[in-house]
Amino acid sequence: MFITVKFGADHQILLNPNCKVVNLAESLRDQCRCGPEVSIDLLDESGNLINLSDLEGCQDTATNYLKERQSYVLVKIIRSEGSEPARYESLLENLSKRHPELAERLQKLSNPHIRDKSRNSVQKKVRTPKETPFSSPTKTRAASQPKSRLA
């Protein structure tokens, strides 16, 4: 079992995730030359963060969180002071050219308040049955139609 982690100027490494999460994160920092002070995470091919920094304290193996033979992009977590959400920076150069959908997803994760504003600005009007065309009650329609004289 292995995973591929992409970083730098089109570098990639193979890692065996059959180890504790903390050991995998430490190995990633060593092989990618990130210092121990750098918070890192992995972004999968669907644009989901694995949240390695949250999992480093647990004793679970990384295979519980990572998929076999999957590719991941190494991401740096930039934590701000106060109540501001964390920002994410790709450690794979030119992510927007290589994987534009992942770059877009990473930007949305870094700016969640922008995503919420755009969601709130597009409000769909929900029609009630009274507002829809041809939805007048059956009694009204029947009363307005002339009765047949054939009876």
mmCIF file of C-alpha atoms in Angstrom:
data_model
loop_
_atom_site.group_PDB
_atom_site.id
_atom_site.type_symbol
_atom_site.label_atom_id
_atom_site.label_comp_id
_atom_site.label_asym_id
_atom_site.label_seq_id
_atom_site.Cartn_x
_atom_site.Cartn_y
_atom_site.Cartn_z
ATOM 1 C CA MET A 1 0.000 0.000 0.000
ATOM 2 C CA PHE A 2 1.250 3.471 -0.851
ATOM 3 C CA ILE A 3 0.166 7.048 -1.523
ATOM 4 C CA THR A 4 1.715 9.712 -3.736
ATOM 5 C CA VAL A 5 2.346 13.185 -2.358
ATOM 6 C CA LYS A 6 3.026 16.030 -4.807
ATOM 7 C CA PHE A 7 4.955 19.156 -3.809
ATOM 8 C CA GLY A 8 7.556 21.652 -4.978
ATOM 9 C CA ALA A 9 8.455 22.010 -8.642
ATOM 10 C CA ASP A 10 6.651 18.863 -9.811
ATOM 11 C CA HIS A 11 8.219 16.594 -7.179
ATOM 12 C CA GLN A 12 6.407 13.596 -5.829
ATOM 13 C CA ILE A 13 7.175 10.967 -3.229
ATOM 14 C CA LEU A 14 5.677 7.611 -2.419
ATOM 15 C CA LEU A 15 4.796 6.969 1.204
ATOM 16 C CA ASN A 16 3.505 3.966 3.043
ATOM 17 C CA PRO A 17 0.568 5.186 5.161
ATOM 18 C CA ASN A 18 0.541 2.010 7.252
ATOM 19 C CA CYS A 19 1.925 3.918 10.245
ATOM 20 C CA LYS A 20 0.703 6.350 12.887
ATOM 21 C CA VAL A 21 -0.486 9.705 11.555
ATOM 22 C CA VAL A 22 2.172 11.552 13.554
ATOM 23 C CA ASN A 23 4.922 9.431 11.933
ATOM 24 C CA LEU A 24 3.544 10.043 8.461
ATOM 25 C CA ALA A 25 3.423 13.809 9.077
ATOM 26 C CA GLU A 26 6.980 13.784 10.423
ATOM 27 C CA SER A 27 8.190 11.817 7.406
ATOM 28 C CA LEU A 28 6.420 14.268 5.081
ATOM 29 C CA ARG A 29 8.090 17.233 6.769
ATOM 30 C CA ASP A 30 11.520 15.578 6.488
ATOM 31 C CA GLN A 31 11.222 14.480 2.858
ATOM 32 C CA CYS A 32 9.627 17.742 1.693
ATOM 33 C CA ARG A 33 12.069 19.832 3.727
ATOM 34 C CA CYS A 34 9.454 21.604 5.832
ATOM 35 C CA GLY A 35 10.518 22.504 9.318
ATOM 36 C CA PRO A 36 8.796 20.986 12.356
ATOM 37 C CA GLU A 37 7.165 24.361 13.023
ATOM 38 C CA VAL A 38 5.219 24.230 9.733
ATOM 39 C CA SER A 39 1.658 22.940 9.929
ATOM 40 C CA ILE A 40 0.933 20.754 6.928
ATOM 41 C CA ASP A 41 -2.016 18.946 5.464
ATOM 42 C CA LEU A 42 -2.905 16.916 2.414
ATOM 43 C CA LEU A 43 -5.472 17.769 -0.241
ATOM 44 C CA ASP A 44 -6.942 14.761 -2.042
ATOM 45 C CA GLU A 45 -7.895 14.613 -5.729
ATOM 46 C CA SER A 46 -11.476 15.605 -4.887
ATOM 47 C CA GLY A 47 -10.371 18.767 -3.084
ATOM 48 C CA ASN A 48 -10.918 17.512 0.467
ATOM 49 C CA LEU A 49 -8.476 18.257 3.246
ATOM 50 C CA ILE A 50 -7.358 15.287 5.340
ATOM 51 C CA ASN A 51 -6.778 17.462 8.458
ATOM 52 C CA LEU A 52 -3.467 15.869 9.401
ATOM 53 C CA SER A 53 -2.702 18.524 11.991
ATOM 54 C CA ASP A 54 -5.890 17.613 13.871
ATOM 55 C CA LEU A 55 -5.088 13.903 13.652
ATOM 56 C CA GLU A 56 -1.435 14.030 14.756
ATOM 57 C CA GLY A 57 -2.394 13.665 18.414
ATOM 58 C CA CYS A 58 -4.360 10.457 17.894
ATOM 59 C CA GLN A 59 -2.836 6.999 17.816
ATOM 60 C CA ASP A 60 -4.672 5.886 14.651
ATOM 61 C CA THR A 61 -2.867 4.670 11.593
ATOM 62 C CA ALA A 62 -2.889 6.928 8.547
ATOM 63 C CA THR A 63 -4.586 4.203 6.482
ATOM 64 C CA ASN A 64 -7.808 5.068 8.328
ATOM 65 C CA TYR A 65 -7.787 8.488 6.625
ATOM 66 C CA LEU A 66 -5.896 8.015 3.365
ATOM 67 C CA LYS A 67 -6.892 5.963 0.333
ATOM 68 C CA GLU A 68 -4.543 3.422 -1.174
ATOM 69 C CA ARG A 69 -2.812 4.563 -4.398
ATOM 70 C CA GLN A 70 -4.342 8.019 -4.152
ATOM 71 C CA SER A 71 -2.446 11.206 -5.029
ATOM 72 C CA TYR A 72 -2.373 14.104 -2.607
ATOM 73 C CA VAL A 73 -1.075 17.668 -2.781
ATOM 74 C CA LEU A 74 0.968 18.912 0.157
ATOM 75 C CA VAL A 75 -0.548 22.028 1.719
ATOM 76 C CA LYS A 76 0.796 24.491 4.267
ATOM 77 C CA ILE A 77 -1.643 25.704 6.929
ATOM 78 C CA ILE A 78 -1.331 29.371 7.825
ATOM 79 C CA ARG A 79 -3.065 30.006 11.117
ATOM 80 C CA SER A 80 -3.996 33.562 11.938
ATOM 81 C CA GLU A 81 -4.492 35.022 15.352
ATOM 82 C CA GLY A 82 -7.961 35.605 16.670
ATOM 83 C CA SER A 83 -11.117 34.188 15.192
ATOM 84 C CA GLU A 84 -9.998 34.334 11.564
ATOM 85 C CA PRO A 85 -10.083 30.938 9.846
ATOM 86 C CA ALA A 86 -6.891 29.243 8.749
ATOM 87 C CA ARG A 87 -5.624 29.797 5.211
ATOM 88 C CA TYR A 88 -4.110 27.116 3.022
ATOM 89 C CA GLU A 89 -1.195 27.441 0.633
ATOM 90 C CA SER A 90 -0.262 24.760 -1.855
ATOM 91 C CA LEU A 91 3.312 23.522 -1.599
ATOM 92 C CA LEU A 92 3.012 22.248 -5.183
ATOM 93 C CA GLU A 93 4.142 25.038 -7.481
ATOM 94 C CA ASN A 94 1.756 26.157 -10.228
ATOM 95 C CA LEU A 95 -1.214 24.306 -8.751
ATOM 96 C CA SER A 96 -3.596 26.530 -10.729
ATOM 97 C CA LYS A 97 -2.029 25.381 -14.015
ATOM 98 C CA ARG A 98 -1.661 21.710 -13.120
ATOM 99 C CA HIS A 99 -4.909 21.215 -11.194
ATOM 100 C CA PRO A 100 -7.148 24.297 -11.595
ATOM 101 C CA GLU A 101 -10.092 22.679 -9.826
ATOM 102 C CA LEU A 102 -7.933 21.928 -6.772
ATOM 103 C CA ALA A 103 -6.549 25.474 -6.755
ATOM 104 C CA GLU A 104 -10.080 26.842 -6.798
ATOM 105 C CA ARG A 105 -11.150 24.512 -3.991
ATOM 106 C CA LEU A 106 -8.121 25.479 -1.903
ATOM 107 C CA GLN A 107 -8.955 29.158 -2.350
ATOM 108 C CA LYS A 108 -12.540 28.525 -1.212
ATOM 109 C CA LEU A 109 -11.249 26.675 1.841
ATOM 110 C CA SER A 110 -8.972 29.607 2.636
ATOM 111 C CA ASN A 111 -11.778 32.169 2.312
ATOM 112 C CA PRO A 112 -14.958 30.527 3.611
ATOM 113 C CA HIS A 113 -16.663 33.868 4.332
ATOM 114 C CA ILE A 114 -16.454 34.799 0.640
ATOM 115 C CA ARG A 115 -18.172 31.563 -0.310
ATOM 116 C CA ASP A 116 -20.967 32.243 2.210
ATOM 117 C CA LYS A 117 -21.571 35.748 0.835
ATOM 118 C CA SER A 118 -21.969 34.473 -2.715
ATOM 119 C CA ARG A 119 -24.333 31.768 -1.533
ATOM 120 C CA ASN A 120 -26.493 34.338 0.292
ATOM 121 C CA SER A 121 -26.548 36.789 -2.604
ATOM 122 C CA VAL A 122 -28.271 34.317 -4.899
ATOM 123 C CA GLN A 123 -31.625 33.801 -3.320
ATOM 124 C CA LYS A 124 -34.067 31.623 -5.150
ATOM 125 C CA LYS A 125 -37.674 32.603 -4.942
ATOM 126 C CA VAL A 126 -39.767 29.636 -3.949
ATOM 127 C CA ARG A 127 -43.200 29.765 -5.467
ATOM 128 C CA THR A 128 -46.196 28.673 -3.533
ATOM 129 C CA PRO A 129 -48.873 26.760 -5.430
ATOM 130 C CA LYS A 130 -51.019 29.931 -5.541
ATOM 131 C CA GLU A 131 -48.296 31.780 -7.485
ATOM 132 C CA THR A 132 -47.685 29.193 -10.175
ATOM 133 C CA PRO A 133 -49.494 29.443 -13.481
ATOM 134 C CA PHE A 134 -52.415 27.052 -14.003
ATOM 135 C CA SER A 135 -52.623 26.292 -10.324
ATOM 136 C CA SER A 136 -55.982 27.810 -9.552
ATOM 137 C CA PRO A 137 -58.249 25.584 -7.505
ATOM 138 C CA THR A 138 -60.369 23.021 -9.388
ATOM 139 C CA LYS A 139 -63.651 24.555 -8.196
ATOM 140 C CA THR A 140 -62.800 27.923 -9.723
ATOM 141 C CA ARG A 141 -61.829 26.388 -13.042
ATOM 142 C CA ALA A 142 -64.981 24.249 -13.201
ATOM 143 C CA ALA A 143 -67.232 27.170 -12.287
ATOM 144 C CA SER A 144 -65.784 29.359 -15.023
ATOM 145 C CA GLN A 145 -66.255 26.761 -17.779
ATOM 146 C CA PRO A 146 -69.609 26.615 -19.578
ATOM 147 C CA LYS A 147 -71.716 23.534 -18.907
ATOM 148 C CA SER A 148 -72.269 21.107 -21.735
ATOM 149 C CA ARG A 149 -75.774 21.225 -23.224
ATOM 150 C CA LEU A 150 -75.645 17.638 -24.473
ATOM 151 C CA ALA A 151 -76.883 16.203 -21.200
#
